[in-house]
Structures are given as C-alpha cells and as structure tokens.
mmCIF file of C-alpha atoms and ligand atoms in Angstrom:
data_model
loop_
_atom_site.group_PDB
_atom_site.id
_atom_site.type_symbol
_atom_site.label_atom_id
_atom_site.label_comp_id
_atom_site.label_asym_id
_atom_site.label_seq_id
_atom_site.Cartn_x
_atom_site.Cartn_y
_atom_site.Cartn_z
ATOM 1 C CA MET A 1 -7.955 7.120 21.713
ATOM 2 C CA GLU A 2 -9.361 5.769 24.879
ATOM 3 C CA THR A 3 -7.534 3.616 27.205
ATOM 4 C CA ASN A 4 -9.927 1.858 28.814
ATOM 5 C CA LYS A 5 -11.267 0.046 25.656
ATOM 6 C CA LYS A 6 -8.988 -1.966 23.332
ATOM 7 C CA ARG A 7 -9.363 -1.115 19.569
ATOM 8 C CA GLN A 8 -10.693 -3.786 17.840
ATOM 9 C CA ILE A 9 -8.509 -4.718 14.757
ATOM 10 C CA ALA A 10 -9.363 -6.610 11.501
ATOM 11 C CA ILE A 11 -6.232 -7.239 9.178
ATOM 12 C CA LEU A 12 -6.929 -8.208 5.822
ATOM 13 C CA GLY A 13 -3.787 -10.128 4.251
ATOM 14 C CA SER A 14 -2.270 -10.884 7.834
ATOM 15 C CA THR A 15 0.176 -13.129 6.447
ATOM 16 C CA GLY A 16 2.077 -10.597 4.114
ATOM 17 C CA SER A 17 4.704 -8.233 5.170
ATOM 18 C CA ILE A 18 2.369 -5.344 6.408
ATOM 19 C CA GLY A 19 0.300 -8.170 7.911
ATOM 20 C CA THR A 20 2.746 -9.764 10.125
ATOM 21 C CA GLN A 21 4.228 -6.386 11.209
ATOM 22 C CA THR A 22 0.618 -5.164 12.273
ATOM 23 C CA LEU A 23 0.708 -8.000 14.546
ATOM 24 C CA GLN A 24 4.079 -7.031 16.051
ATOM 25 C CA VAL A 25 2.431 -3.609 16.750
ATOM 26 C CA VAL A 26 -0.519 -5.604 18.589
ATOM 27 C CA GLU A 27 1.785 -7.581 20.577
ATOM 28 C CA GLU A 28 3.864 -4.449 21.229
ATOM 29 C CA HIS A 29 0.763 -2.954 22.873
ATOM 30 C CA PRO A 30 -1.618 -5.494 23.833
ATOM 31 C CA GLU A 31 -3.360 -2.909 26.069
ATOM 32 C CA CYS A 32 -4.268 -0.866 23.259
ATOM 33 C CA PHE A 33 -5.173 -3.252 20.465
ATOM 34 C CA GLU A 34 -6.691 -6.688 20.180
ATOM 35 C CA VAL A 35 -7.089 -8.794 16.915
ATOM 36 C CA TYR A 36 -10.762 -9.629 15.989
ATOM 37 C CA ALA A 37 -10.354 -10.972 12.534
ATOM 38 C CA LEU A 38 -7.368 -12.148 10.367
ATOM 39 C CA THR A 39 -7.529 -12.827 6.640
ATOM 40 C CA ALA A 40 -5.398 -14.513 4.502
ATOM 41 C CA ASN A 41 -5.320 -15.502 0.734
ATOM 42 C CA GLN A 42 -3.155 -18.525 0.447
ATOM 43 C CA ARG A 43 -0.684 -18.898 3.271
ATOM 44 C CA VAL A 44 -2.985 -21.409 5.380
ATOM 45 C CA ASP A 45 -0.091 -22.647 7.723
ATOM 46 C CA GLU A 46 0.941 -19.195 8.703
ATOM 47 C CA LEU A 47 -2.542 -18.209 9.203
ATOM 48 C CA ILE A 48 -2.907 -21.222 11.458
ATOM 49 C CA VAL A 49 0.259 -20.412 13.416
ATOM 50 C CA GLN A 50 -1.175 -16.531 13.785
ATOM 51 C CA ALA A 51 -4.823 -17.565 14.753
ATOM 52 C CA ARG A 52 -3.530 -20.037 17.733
ATOM 53 C CA LYS A 53 -1.624 -17.286 18.949
ATOM 54 C CA PHE A 54 -3.871 -14.042 18.643
ATOM 55 C CA CYS A 55 -7.082 -15.927 18.943
ATOM 56 C CA PRO A 56 -9.177 -13.570 16.897
ATOM 57 C CA GLU A 57 -13.157 -13.999 16.573
ATOM 58 C CA ALA A 58 -12.572 -14.956 13.127
ATOM 59 C CA VAL A 59 -10.374 -15.929 10.406
ATOM 60 C CA VAL A 60 -10.704 -16.078 6.720
ATOM 61 C CA ILE A 61 -8.831 -18.206 4.260
ATOM 62 C CA GLY A 62 -9.332 -16.493 0.606
ATOM 63 C CA ASP A 63 -8.671 -19.928 -1.196
ATOM 64 C CA ASP A 64 -11.528 -22.075 -0.456
ATOM 65 C CA THR A 65 -9.853 -25.386 -1.296
ATOM 66 C CA LYS A 66 -8.042 -24.602 2.106
ATOM 67 C CA TYR A 67 -11.167 -24.324 3.986
ATOM 68 C CA GLU A 68 -11.494 -28.049 5.590
ATOM 69 C CA TYR A 69 -7.709 -27.807 6.503
ATOM 70 C CA LEU A 70 -7.824 -24.724 8.544
ATOM 71 C CA LYS A 71 -11.179 -25.563 10.046
ATOM 72 C CA GLU A 72 -9.483 -28.978 11.418
ATOM 73 C CA ALA A 73 -6.224 -27.172 12.681
ATOM 74 C CA LEU A 74 -8.349 -24.423 14.787
ATOM 75 C CA SER A 75 -11.014 -27.042 15.937
ATOM 76 C CA ASP A 76 -9.904 -27.080 19.463
ATOM 77 C CA LEU A 77 -10.471 -23.167 19.504
ATOM 78 C CA PRO A 78 -13.484 -20.991 19.581
ATOM 79 C CA ILE A 79 -12.661 -19.269 16.483
ATOM 80 C CA LYS A 80 -15.024 -18.942 13.438
ATOM 81 C CA VAL A 81 -13.544 -20.244 10.371
ATOM 82 C CA TYR A 82 -14.736 -18.875 6.760
ATOM 83 C CA ALA A 83 -13.381 -19.148 3.311
ATOM 84 C CA GLY A 84 -13.626 -17.383 -0.013
ATOM 85 C CA TYR A 85 -13.213 -13.909 -1.264
ATOM 86 C CA ASP A 86 -16.950 -12.839 -0.430
ATOM 87 C CA SER A 87 -16.484 -13.859 3.208
ATOM 88 C CA ILE A 88 -13.327 -11.414 3.367
ATOM 89 C CA CYS A 89 -15.517 -8.758 2.082
ATOM 90 C CA GLN A 90 -17.939 -9.633 4.620
ATOM 91 C CA ILE A 91 -15.990 -10.235 7.902
ATOM 92 C CA VAL A 92 -15.258 -6.349 7.601
ATOM 93 C CA GLU A 93 -18.932 -5.561 8.711
ATOM 94 C CA ALA A 94 -18.520 -7.392 12.063
ATOM 95 C CA GLN A 95 -20.204 -4.978 14.415
ATOM 96 C CA PRO A 96 -17.165 -5.222 17.063
ATOM 97 C CA ILE A 97 -14.259 -3.881 14.679
ATOM 98 C CA ASP A 98 -12.985 -0.421 14.885
ATOM 99 C CA VAL A 99 -10.478 -0.272 12.290
ATOM 100 C CA VAL A 100 -9.604 -2.399 9.155
ATOM 101 C CA VAL A 101 -6.039 -2.547 8.101
ATOM 102 C CA THR A 102 -6.222 -3.216 4.542
ATOM 103 C CA ALA A 103 -2.733 -4.967 3.876
ATOM 104 C CA MET A 104 -3.769 -7.197 0.850
ATOM 105 C CA VAL A 105 -1.905 -7.086 -2.509
ATOM 106 C CA GLY A 106 -3.366 -5.178 -5.454
ATOM 107 C CA PHE A 107 -6.929 -4.634 -6.817
ATOM 108 C CA SER A 108 -8.445 -7.406 -4.597
ATOM 109 C CA GLY A 109 -8.068 -4.544 -1.743
ATOM 110 C CA LEU A 110 -10.776 -2.578 -3.401
ATOM 111 C CA ARG A 111 -14.300 -4.319 -2.681
ATOM 112 C CA PRO A 112 -13.614 -5.209 0.950
ATOM 113 C CA THR A 113 -12.436 -1.488 1.471
ATOM 114 C CA ILE A 114 -15.576 -0.349 0.449
ATOM 115 C CA VAL A 115 -17.605 -2.746 2.310
ATOM 116 C CA ALA A 116 -15.471 -1.715 5.495
ATOM 117 C CA ILE A 117 -16.219 1.809 4.817
ATOM 118 C CA LYS A 118 -19.969 1.396 4.089
ATOM 119 C CA ALA A 119 -19.893 -0.361 7.763
ATOM 120 C CA GLY A 120 -18.522 2.702 9.406
ATOM 121 C CA LYS A 121 -15.066 1.318 9.885
ATOM 122 C CA ALA A 122 -11.845 3.417 10.013
ATOM 123 C CA ILE A 123 -9.452 2.416 7.316
ATOM 124 C CA ALA A 124 -5.993 2.088 7.931
ATOM 125 C CA LEU A 125 -4.970 2.089 4.226
ATOM 126 C CA ALA A 126 -2.084 -0.353 3.486
ATOM 127 C CA ASN A 127 -3.468 -1.298 0.055
ATOM 128 C CA LYS A 128 -2.505 1.733 -2.101
ATOM 129 C CA GLU A 129 -3.905 0.009 -5.197
ATOM 130 C CA THR A 130 -7.177 0.600 -3.617
ATOM 131 C CA MET A 131 -6.613 4.623 -4.008
ATOM 132 C CA VAL A 132 -5.032 4.385 -7.175
ATOM 133 C CA VAL A 133 -7.726 2.599 -9.000
ATOM 134 C CA ALA A 134 -10.516 4.247 -7.358
ATOM 135 C CA GLY A 135 -9.440 7.159 -5.094
ATOM 136 C CA GLU A 136 -12.144 9.463 -5.910
ATOM 137 C CA LEU A 137 -14.905 6.802 -5.241
ATOM 138 C CA ILE A 138 -13.428 5.839 -2.040
ATOM 139 C CA ASN A 139 -12.995 9.627 -0.871
ATOM 140 C CA GLU A 140 -16.897 10.032 -1.676
ATOM 141 C CA LEU A 141 -17.712 7.167 0.447
ATOM 142 C CA ALA A 142 -15.428 7.830 3.177
ATOM 143 C CA ASN A 143 -16.917 11.312 3.360
ATOM 144 C CA GLU A 144 -20.723 10.060 3.127
ATOM 145 C CA TYR A 145 -20.094 7.090 5.956
ATOM 146 C CA ARG A 146 -17.719 9.895 7.796
ATOM 147 C CA VAL A 147 -14.811 7.288 8.253
ATOM 148 C CA PRO A 148 -11.246 8.377 8.266
ATOM 149 C CA ILE A 149 -8.700 6.964 5.914
ATOM 150 C CA LEU A 150 -5.444 6.846 7.997
ATOM 151 C CA PRO A 151 -2.143 6.110 5.654
ATOM 152 C CA VAL A 152 -0.053 3.008 6.492
ATOM 153 C CA ASP A 153 2.449 3.785 3.499
ATOM 154 C CA SER A 154 5.436 5.272 4.926
ATOM 155 C CA GLU A 155 5.643 8.248 2.938
ATOM 156 C CA HIS A 156 1.892 9.155 3.326
ATOM 157 C CA SER A 157 1.971 8.779 7.155
ATOM 158 C CA ALA A 158 5.003 10.964 7.146
ATOM 159 C CA ILE A 159 3.048 13.603 5.177
ATOM 160 C CA PHE A 160 0.054 12.767 7.372
ATOM 161 C CA GLN A 161 2.337 13.436 10.675
ATOM 162 C CA CYS A 162 3.724 16.501 8.901
ATOM 163 C CA LEU A 163 -0.050 18.124 8.873
ATOM 164 C CA ALA A 164 -0.889 17.135 12.351
ATOM 165 C CA GLY A 165 -1.664 20.533 13.958
ATOM 166 C CA GLU A 166 -1.587 22.574 10.588
ATOM 167 C CA MET A 167 -5.492 22.690 10.493
ATOM 168 C CA HIS A 168 -6.424 24.744 7.526
ATOM 169 C CA ASN A 169 -2.854 26.005 6.263
ATOM 170 C CA LYS A 170 -2.447 25.859 2.529
ATOM 171 C CA ILE A 171 0.076 23.076 1.283
ATOM 172 C CA GLU A 172 1.904 24.215 -1.739
ATOM 173 C CA LYS A 173 3.640 21.258 -2.637
ATOM 174 C CA ILE A 174 4.165 17.685 -1.165
ATOM 175 C CA ILE A 175 7.684 16.139 -1.688
ATOM 176 C CA LEU A 176 7.492 12.300 -1.736
ATOM 177 C CA THR A 177 10.977 10.906 -1.124
ATOM 178 C CA ALA A 178 12.033 7.610 -3.113
ATOM 179 C CA SER A 179 14.893 5.408 -2.486
ATOM 180 C CA GLY A 180 15.365 5.188 -6.177
ATOM 181 C CA GLY A 181 15.344 1.058 -5.646
ATOM 182 C CA PRO A 182 18.331 -1.479 -6.231
ATOM 183 C CA PHE A 183 19.055 0.113 -9.955
ATOM 184 C CA ARG A 184 19.183 3.706 -9.116
ATOM 185 C CA THR A 185 22.539 3.919 -10.823
ATOM 186 C CA PHE A 186 22.048 1.434 -13.515
ATOM 187 C CA THR A 187 22.220 2.496 -17.177
ATOM 188 C CA LYS A 188 19.474 1.882 -19.575
ATOM 189 C CA GLU A 189 21.606 -1.164 -21.206
ATOM 190 C CA GLN A 190 22.122 -2.708 -17.835
ATOM 191 C CA LEU A 191 18.146 -2.393 -17.096
ATOM 192 C CA GLU A 192 17.507 -4.431 -20.100
ATOM 193 C CA LYS A 193 19.220 -7.483 -18.379
ATOM 194 C CA VAL A 194 18.427 -7.312 -14.816
ATOM 195 C CA THR A 195 17.434 -10.716 -13.140
ATOM 196 C CA LYS A 196 14.263 -11.210 -10.683
ATOM 197 C CA GLU A 197 16.683 -11.984 -8.174
ATOM 198 C CA GLN A 198 18.574 -8.608 -8.547
ATOM 199 C CA ALA A 199 15.364 -6.748 -8.566
ATOM 200 C CA LEU A 200 13.681 -8.298 -5.471
ATOM 201 C CA ARG A 201 17.083 -7.001 -3.065
ATOM 202 C CA HIS A 202 15.851 -3.804 -2.288
ATOM 203 C CA PRO A 203 18.480 -1.697 -0.630
ATOM 204 C CA ASN A 204 16.592 -0.332 2.492
ATOM 205 C CA TRP A 205 13.417 -1.747 2.937
ATOM 206 C CA SER A 206 12.104 -5.257 3.535
ATOM 207 C CA MET A 207 8.577 -5.895 1.794
ATOM 208 C CA GLY A 208 6.860 -8.252 -0.099
ATOM 209 C CA ALA A 209 7.467 -9.407 -3.653
ATOM 210 C CA LYS A 210 5.016 -7.260 -5.761
ATOM 211 C CA ILE A 211 5.829 -3.883 -4.046
ATOM 212 C CA THR A 212 9.729 -4.659 -4.279
ATOM 213 C CA ILE A 213 9.280 -5.180 -7.977
ATOM 214 C CA ASP A 214 7.412 -1.780 -8.234
ATOM 215 C CA SER A 215 9.989 -0.069 -6.199
ATOM 216 C CA ALA A 216 12.793 -1.211 -8.689
ATOM 217 C CA THR A 217 10.755 0.104 -11.597
ATOM 218 C CA MET A 218 9.757 3.126 -9.481
ATOM 219 C CA MET A 219 6.085 2.456 -10.490
ATOM 220 C CA ASN A 220 5.673 2.308 -6.567
ATOM 221 C CA LYS A 221 6.702 5.918 -6.372
ATOM 222 C CA GLY A 222 4.168 6.438 -9.393
ATOM 223 C CA LEU A 223 1.341 4.657 -7.568
ATOM 224 C CA GLU A 224 2.276 6.531 -4.520
ATOM 225 C CA VAL A 225 1.693 10.217 -6.244
ATOM 226 C CA ILE A 226 -1.798 9.090 -7.357
ATOM 227 C CA GLU A 227 -2.501 7.673 -3.862
ATOM 228 C CA ALA A 228 -1.270 11.184 -2.341
ATOM 229 C CA LYS A 229 -3.387 12.963 -4.665
ATOM 230 C CA TRP A 230 -6.440 11.363 -3.248
ATOM 231 C CA LEU A 231 -5.388 11.141 0.231
ATOM 232 C CA PHE A 232 -4.346 14.886 0.525
ATOM 233 C CA GLY A 233 -6.445 16.484 -2.078
ATOM 234 C CA ILE A 234 -3.244 17.741 -4.052
ATOM 235 C CA GLY A 235 -2.838 17.939 -7.954
ATOM 236 C CA ALA A 236 -0.389 16.039 -9.827
ATOM 237 C CA GLU A 237 1.770 19.195 -10.443
ATOM 238 C CA ASP A 238 2.156 19.986 -6.932
ATOM 239 C CA ILE A 239 3.289 16.747 -5.900
ATOM 240 C CA GLU A 240 7.314 16.194 -6.378
ATOM 241 C CA VAL A 241 9.278 12.948 -6.492
ATOM 242 C CA ILE A 242 12.974 13.249 -5.296
ATOM 243 C CA VAL A 243 15.020 10.398 -4.881
ATOM 244 C CA HIS A 244 16.728 10.033 -1.486
ATOM 245 C CA PRO A 245 18.988 6.694 -1.243
ATOM 246 C CA GLN A 246 19.510 6.531 2.437
ATOM 247 C CA SER A 247 15.041 6.680 3.142
ATOM 248 C CA VAL A 248 15.760 8.544 6.112
ATOM 249 C CA VAL A 249 13.369 11.567 5.437
ATOM 250 C CA HIS A 250 10.088 9.773 4.732
ATOM 251 C CA SER A 251 8.500 12.672 2.712
ATOM 252 C CA MET A 252 7.829 16.232 3.123
ATOM 253 C CA VAL A 253 5.272 18.970 3.015
ATOM 254 C CA GLN A 254 6.318 22.599 1.687
ATOM 255 C CA PHE A 255 3.659 25.137 2.945
ATOM 256 C CA VAL A 256 2.737 28.705 1.367
ATOM 257 C CA ASP A 257 5.230 30.400 3.269
ATOM 258 C CA GLY A 258 8.057 28.463 1.885
ATOM 259 C CA ALA A 259 8.478 26.560 5.081
ATOM 260 C CA VAL A 260 9.156 22.719 4.318
ATOM 261 C CA LYS A 261 8.408 20.082 7.105
ATOM 262 C CA ALA A 262 9.944 16.407 7.107
ATOM 263 C CA GLN A 263 9.100 13.215 8.908
ATOM 264 C CA LEU A 264 12.503 11.095 9.547
ATOM 265 C CA GLY A 265 12.924 7.735 10.733
ATOM 266 C CA THR A 266 14.473 4.397 10.429
ATOM 267 C CA PRO A 267 12.954 2.246 7.252
ATOM 268 C CA ASP A 268 10.744 0.655 9.646
ATOM 269 C CA MET A 269 7.088 -0.062 8.709
ATOM 270 C CA ARG A 270 5.973 -0.761 12.122
ATOM 271 C CA LEU A 271 5.853 3.105 13.198
ATOM 272 C CA PRO A 272 3.555 4.322 10.391
ATOM 273 C CA ILE A 273 1.457 1.023 11.058
ATOM 274 C CA MET A 274 1.092 2.020 14.855
ATOM 275 C CA TYR A 275 0.537 5.680 13.779
ATOM 276 C CA ALA A 276 -2.426 4.975 11.810
ATOM 277 C CA LEU A 277 -3.756 2.563 14.576
ATOM 278 C CA SER A 278 -3.074 4.839 17.744
ATOM 279 C CA TYR A 279 -3.562 8.131 15.789
ATOM 280 C CA PRO A 280 -3.802 10.986 17.065
ATOM 281 C CA GLN A 281 -1.728 9.613 20.449
ATOM 282 C CA ARG A 282 1.933 8.383 19.770
ATOM 283 C CA LEU A 283 2.707 5.121 21.617
ATOM 284 C CA ASP A 284 6.287 4.162 22.970
ATOM 285 C CA THR A 285 8.313 1.702 21.200
ATOM 286 C CA LYS A 286 11.807 0.212 22.056
ATOM 287 C CA TRP A 287 12.777 0.030 18.242
ATOM 288 C CA ASP A 288 16.215 1.380 16.749
ATOM 289 C CA ARG A 289 16.370 5.220 16.838
ATOM 290 C CA LEU A 290 18.200 7.398 14.211
ATOM 291 C CA ASP A 291 21.818 7.894 14.942
ATOM 292 C CA PHE A 292 22.583 11.137 12.835
ATOM 293 C CA GLY A 293 26.601 10.655 13.957
ATOM 294 C CA LYS A 294 26.578 7.288 12.075
ATOM 295 C CA ILE A 295 24.158 8.443 9.032
ATOM 296 C CA GLY A 296 26.456 11.018 8.305
ATOM 297 C CA GLN A 297 24.670 12.577 5.218
ATOM 298 C CA LEU A 298 21.356 12.712 3.509
ATOM 299 C CA THR A 299 21.441 13.149 -0.289
ATOM 300 C CA PHE A 300 18.698 14.087 -2.829
ATOM 301 C CA GLU A 301 18.699 13.584 -6.526
ATOM 302 C CA LYS A 302 16.310 14.011 -9.285
ATOM 303 C CA PRO A 303 14.376 10.988 -10.619
ATOM 304 C CA ASP A 304 15.601 10.159 -14.178
ATOM 305 C CA LEU A 305 12.128 9.555 -16.228
ATOM 306 C CA GLU A 306 14.167 8.071 -19.043
ATOM 307 C CA ARG A 307 15.479 5.106 -17.056
ATOM 308 C CA PHE A 308 12.437 4.894 -15.133
ATOM 309 C CA PRO A 309 9.372 5.459 -17.411
ATOM 310 C CA CYS A 310 6.716 3.820 -15.093
ATOM 311 C CA LEU A 311 7.024 7.100 -12.911
ATOM 312 C CA ARG A 312 5.984 8.894 -15.975
ATOM 313 C CA HIS A 313 3.551 6.777 -16.883
ATOM 314 C CA ALA A 314 1.711 7.177 -13.461
ATOM 315 C CA TYR A 315 1.932 11.156 -13.798
ATOM 316 C CA ASP A 316 0.330 10.785 -17.276
ATOM 317 C CA ALA A 317 -2.519 8.529 -15.865
ATOM 318 C CA LEU A 318 -3.156 10.601 -13.153
ATOM 319 C CA THR A 319 -3.229 13.935 -15.543
ATOM 320 C CA MET A 320 -5.602 12.103 -17.810
ATOM 321 C CA GLY A 321 -7.652 11.050 -14.697
ATOM 322 C CA GLY A 322 -10.877 8.800 -15.378
ATOM 323 C CA ASN A 323 -10.330 4.890 -15.496
ATOM 324 C CA MET A 324 -6.511 5.699 -16.657
ATOM 325 C CA PRO A 325 -5.036 4.834 -13.115
ATOM 326 C CA CYS A 326 -6.894 1.770 -13.204
ATOM 327 C CA VAL A 327 -5.488 0.835 -16.360
ATOM 328 C CA VAL A 328 -2.277 1.459 -15.352
ATOM 329 C CA ASN A 329 -2.663 -0.628 -12.126
ATOM 330 C CA ALA A 330 -3.986 -3.614 -13.819
ATOM 331 C CA ALA A 331 -1.358 -3.643 -16.710
ATOM 332 C CA ASN A 332 1.503 -3.369 -13.743
ATOM 333 C CA GLU A 333 0.027 -5.927 -11.818
ATOM 334 C CA VAL A 334 0.020 -8.463 -14.758
ATOM 335 C CA CYS A 335 3.323 -7.310 -15.849
ATOM 336 C CA VAL A 336 4.815 -7.612 -12.210
ATOM 337 C CA SER A 337 3.673 -11.007 -12.010
ATOM 338 C CA ALA A 338 4.796 -12.189 -15.523
ATOM 339 C CA PHE A 339 8.226 -10.818 -14.607
ATOM 340 C CA LEU A 340 8.357 -12.709 -11.379
ATOM 341 C CA ASN A 341 7.841 -15.815 -13.384
ATOM 342 C CA GLU A 342 10.391 -14.788 -15.759
ATOM 343 C CA ARG A 343 8.179 -14.614 -18.714
ATOM 344 C CA ILE A 344 9.085 -10.853 -19.392
ATOM 345 C CA ALA A 345 11.917 -8.875 -19.145
ATOM 346 C CA PHE A 346 12.421 -6.096 -16.518
ATOM 347 C CA THR A 347 12.059 -3.180 -18.911
ATOM 348 C CA ASP A 348 9.134 -4.902 -20.905
ATOM 349 C CA ILE A 349 7.043 -3.937 -17.778
ATOM 350 C CA SER A 350 7.078 -0.308 -18.604
ATOM 351 C CA ARG A 351 6.558 -0.989 -22.438
ATOM 352 C CA LEU A 352 3.595 -3.107 -21.924
ATOM 353 C CA ILE A 353 2.084 -0.624 -19.369
ATOM 354 C CA GLU A 354 2.347 2.380 -22.077
ATOM 355 C CA ARG A 355 0.620 -0.090 -24.838
ATOM 356 C CA ALA A 356 -2.164 -0.749 -22.360
ATOM 357 C CA MET A 357 -2.633 3.021 -21.838
ATOM 358 C CA GLN A 358 -2.865 3.559 -25.642
ATOM 359 C CA SER A 359 -5.117 0.743 -26.277
ATOM 360 C CA ALA A 360 -7.476 0.737 -23.223
ATOM 361 C CA GLU A 361 -11.065 1.981 -23.479
ATOM 362 C CA TYR A 362 -10.852 5.590 -21.572
ATOM 363 C CA LYS A 363 -13.850 6.357 -19.573
ATOM 364 C CA LEU A 364 -13.805 9.717 -17.838
ATOM 365 C CA LYS A 365 -16.455 9.194 -15.052
ATOM 366 C CA PRO A 366 -15.921 5.523 -14.241
ATOM 367 C CA THR A 367 -18.173 3.742 -11.749
ATOM 368 C CA LEU A 368 -17.492 0.774 -9.426
ATOM 369 C CA ASP A 369 -18.685 -1.466 -12.390
ATOM 370 C CA ASP A 370 -16.421 0.278 -14.771
ATOM 371 C CA TYR A 371 -13.281 -0.123 -12.774
ATOM 372 C CA ILE A 372 -14.005 -3.934 -12.353
ATOM 373 C CA ALA A 373 -14.479 -4.060 -16.148
ATOM 374 C CA THR A 374 -11.312 -1.907 -16.868
ATOM 375 C CA ASP A 375 -9.242 -4.257 -14.624
ATOM 376 C CA CYS A 376 -10.630 -7.398 -16.032
ATOM 377 C CA GLU A 377 -10.275 -6.200 -19.640
ATOM 378 C CA VAL A 378 -6.712 -4.823 -19.071
ATOM 379 C CA ARG A 379 -5.364 -7.909 -17.592
ATOM 380 C CA LYS A 380 -6.790 -10.251 -20.433
ATOM 381 C CA MET A 381 -5.385 -7.790 -23.107
ATOM 382 C CA VAL A 382 -2.120 -7.593 -21.365
ATOM 383 C CA GLU A 383 -1.995 -11.337 -20.995
ATOM 384 C CA THR A 384 -2.258 -11.855 -24.841
ATOM 385 C CA TRP A 385 0.820 -9.628 -25.416
ATOM 386 C CA ILE A 386 3.043 -11.457 -22.980
HETATM 387 MN MN1 MN B 1 5.634 3.752 0.534
#
C-alpha cells in the first residue's frame, strides 16, 4: 500500500455490524484510509452521526422516504446526499474510490458489487450472499476487469492469509472452522422449540441478526462453503467443515504435502476487515491478543448434518450448481426473516429450504437476469408456504 496516498473507501451498509467496525478500522489508521462514501438502507440517524464524524464526499440512504430528513440534517456540511437503491449502485462508480466494502445484507449486495467491479474498484467482500448467488459470474467479471476480491469473512480471510506466499502450491483441502452456534449441543427435540432470543445469543461473535440466525442453523457455514469454492477455486468435495467451539482457529489450508496452515486470532472482525483494506501489508493494532495460557485447549468435532440439515442443503446446492445456490439463498433469506418475526419455528427454516430446492425451476447456466428472476420467484413461493 502506498503510504503517501490514503486509500479511498466506500462502505455499503455502513450502519451494520461490519460497516461500523470498518469505520473503527479507519479511525485506527486515519493515515491510511479515508471514507469517500457511506450507504445505509434504513438506519438514517446512525448514518447522520457517521457522516458528521467522517465527512465523506457522499452518503446514500436506501429508503428514499428518508431523503429529505437526511439532507436537512447534513445541510451545513459539504456532503452530497442521495437516496434509493439505484443511487447505491451508482455511487460505487465515483472515480476517487479505491475499494468498496460490500457490507450490506443478502441478495441486495449483488448489483452494486457488479457495478463496482465494472468500474475497476477493489472489492472487500463482506456480503457473502453475492458469491453464493453468483460466484461464477463475479469471478468472470473480476478477471475481465482485473479487480481483486478481498475476503472479509473471517474464515476466508484466514484462508487468504494462509495462502500468502504459497504462489502456485497446490491446495489439497480447505478446512473451514465453525463455532457450532448456540445450539451445538441441542437435541433434535430441543431444536424444535428454540426461541428467537436464544438463537440471537451467539456464544463467540457479535454480529447482525441475519448472520446470527444463519450461524444457529449452520446455514452460515453452508454459505461459506459456497463462498470458499468461488473465492479459492476449490471443489465442494475438498472443502471440509469442522466444528471448533472456541473460534480461535479461523480456518485452515492443507497442502499436497500434508502440511496444514492455520490462522488464529481473537474473534474480532476488525482484523479481517483491516487485512482486506491494507493487504498485502499488516498494520499495527492495540486490540486484544490471544492468551494461550488462558485458552487452555482447542477442541474440534465433526458437524452433525442430521441436526443441522442446512449445511447439507448448501453442499447439495453447490454440487448441483447452476441457480441452486441462488434458490437456497433466497429461501433462506425469507425463512430467517420469518423466524425473526416469529412466523415460523427454527426447524421450519431447513424444511422450507429443502422444499424450495425441490420446487424451484433449475437452470444450469444462469445469466444475471436468471439469478434476479430465481431470487424473486423463490421468495414469492416460500412466502406462500409460511
Ligand atoms: Mn464467517
């Protein structure tokens, strides 16, 4: 990274968990990073506070009914104010932006990510759904426009860090670690009755609601298997998931000679965020360090696909390919939101996803329009079952 020029950053989803932590990284190293644009979907008051503090060139609020309110609140500052999803897609094209942090939730991350790639911006990928839904397409575009896709997801950052310096050395296997979530030791019967409050209490990581529920069902790990396939070019059969309740080992890579490299750290998302922004450099931090004497032991166990069928659905979708990961993602997004609104039970999530996989129209070679159509149709279909 050039030290004489600050890296200009656009954060899509700046008021969410990853967005606010990205801003903490910027604060930690103001000599390296500058905020060019911030976008949020709904949380306008948080966006106003952020904009007043970081003084970006531009802010965008997804919900356009909040435009006047936002504009008025920032009227004394030289900040351009826009509204609507199309504006989020457009702002990433601004010439000074070097890197776009894609930290919005779900399928909505796909379009702005594509626009950013076509504008030649490096992508700090925090929106895993983009790779899940359209990994093949994103990779083609990233190659064509020669932009790097830098993983922010902690497991994928770990793998990325393990691969530094390995050049063309062959990977035998990727080992993704999973915390197992709050229900790791629950029986099938107990899982039928868990509440949203229980599901939202993640043992190790503090994250947004959607990903916390995904962690509880282990769909998060399933989505990450798909994400890993596209980020690292590894087939589903060579990606292993291992439950590691301490969340100290963030993931591992096994090479053809049998050597295994792992990346370890505290469960703090700021580290993978910063690595994506400063890569290939490492910057100093004063954050907590691991204390192995205190940790005592690290344990590993096989995931149980009987109790956590979402992980199996994700593997199946990856093997089937085409638009099937997009089907799983759309069904999952609807189900998670229905669970959070207490309209379905926890175990209905995996049941409805399986039903969506059986019912949706399969397309082997989907285009972007096919992905958009699949997403829309599956959402409607699953809604009618709820
Ligand atoms: Mn992760």
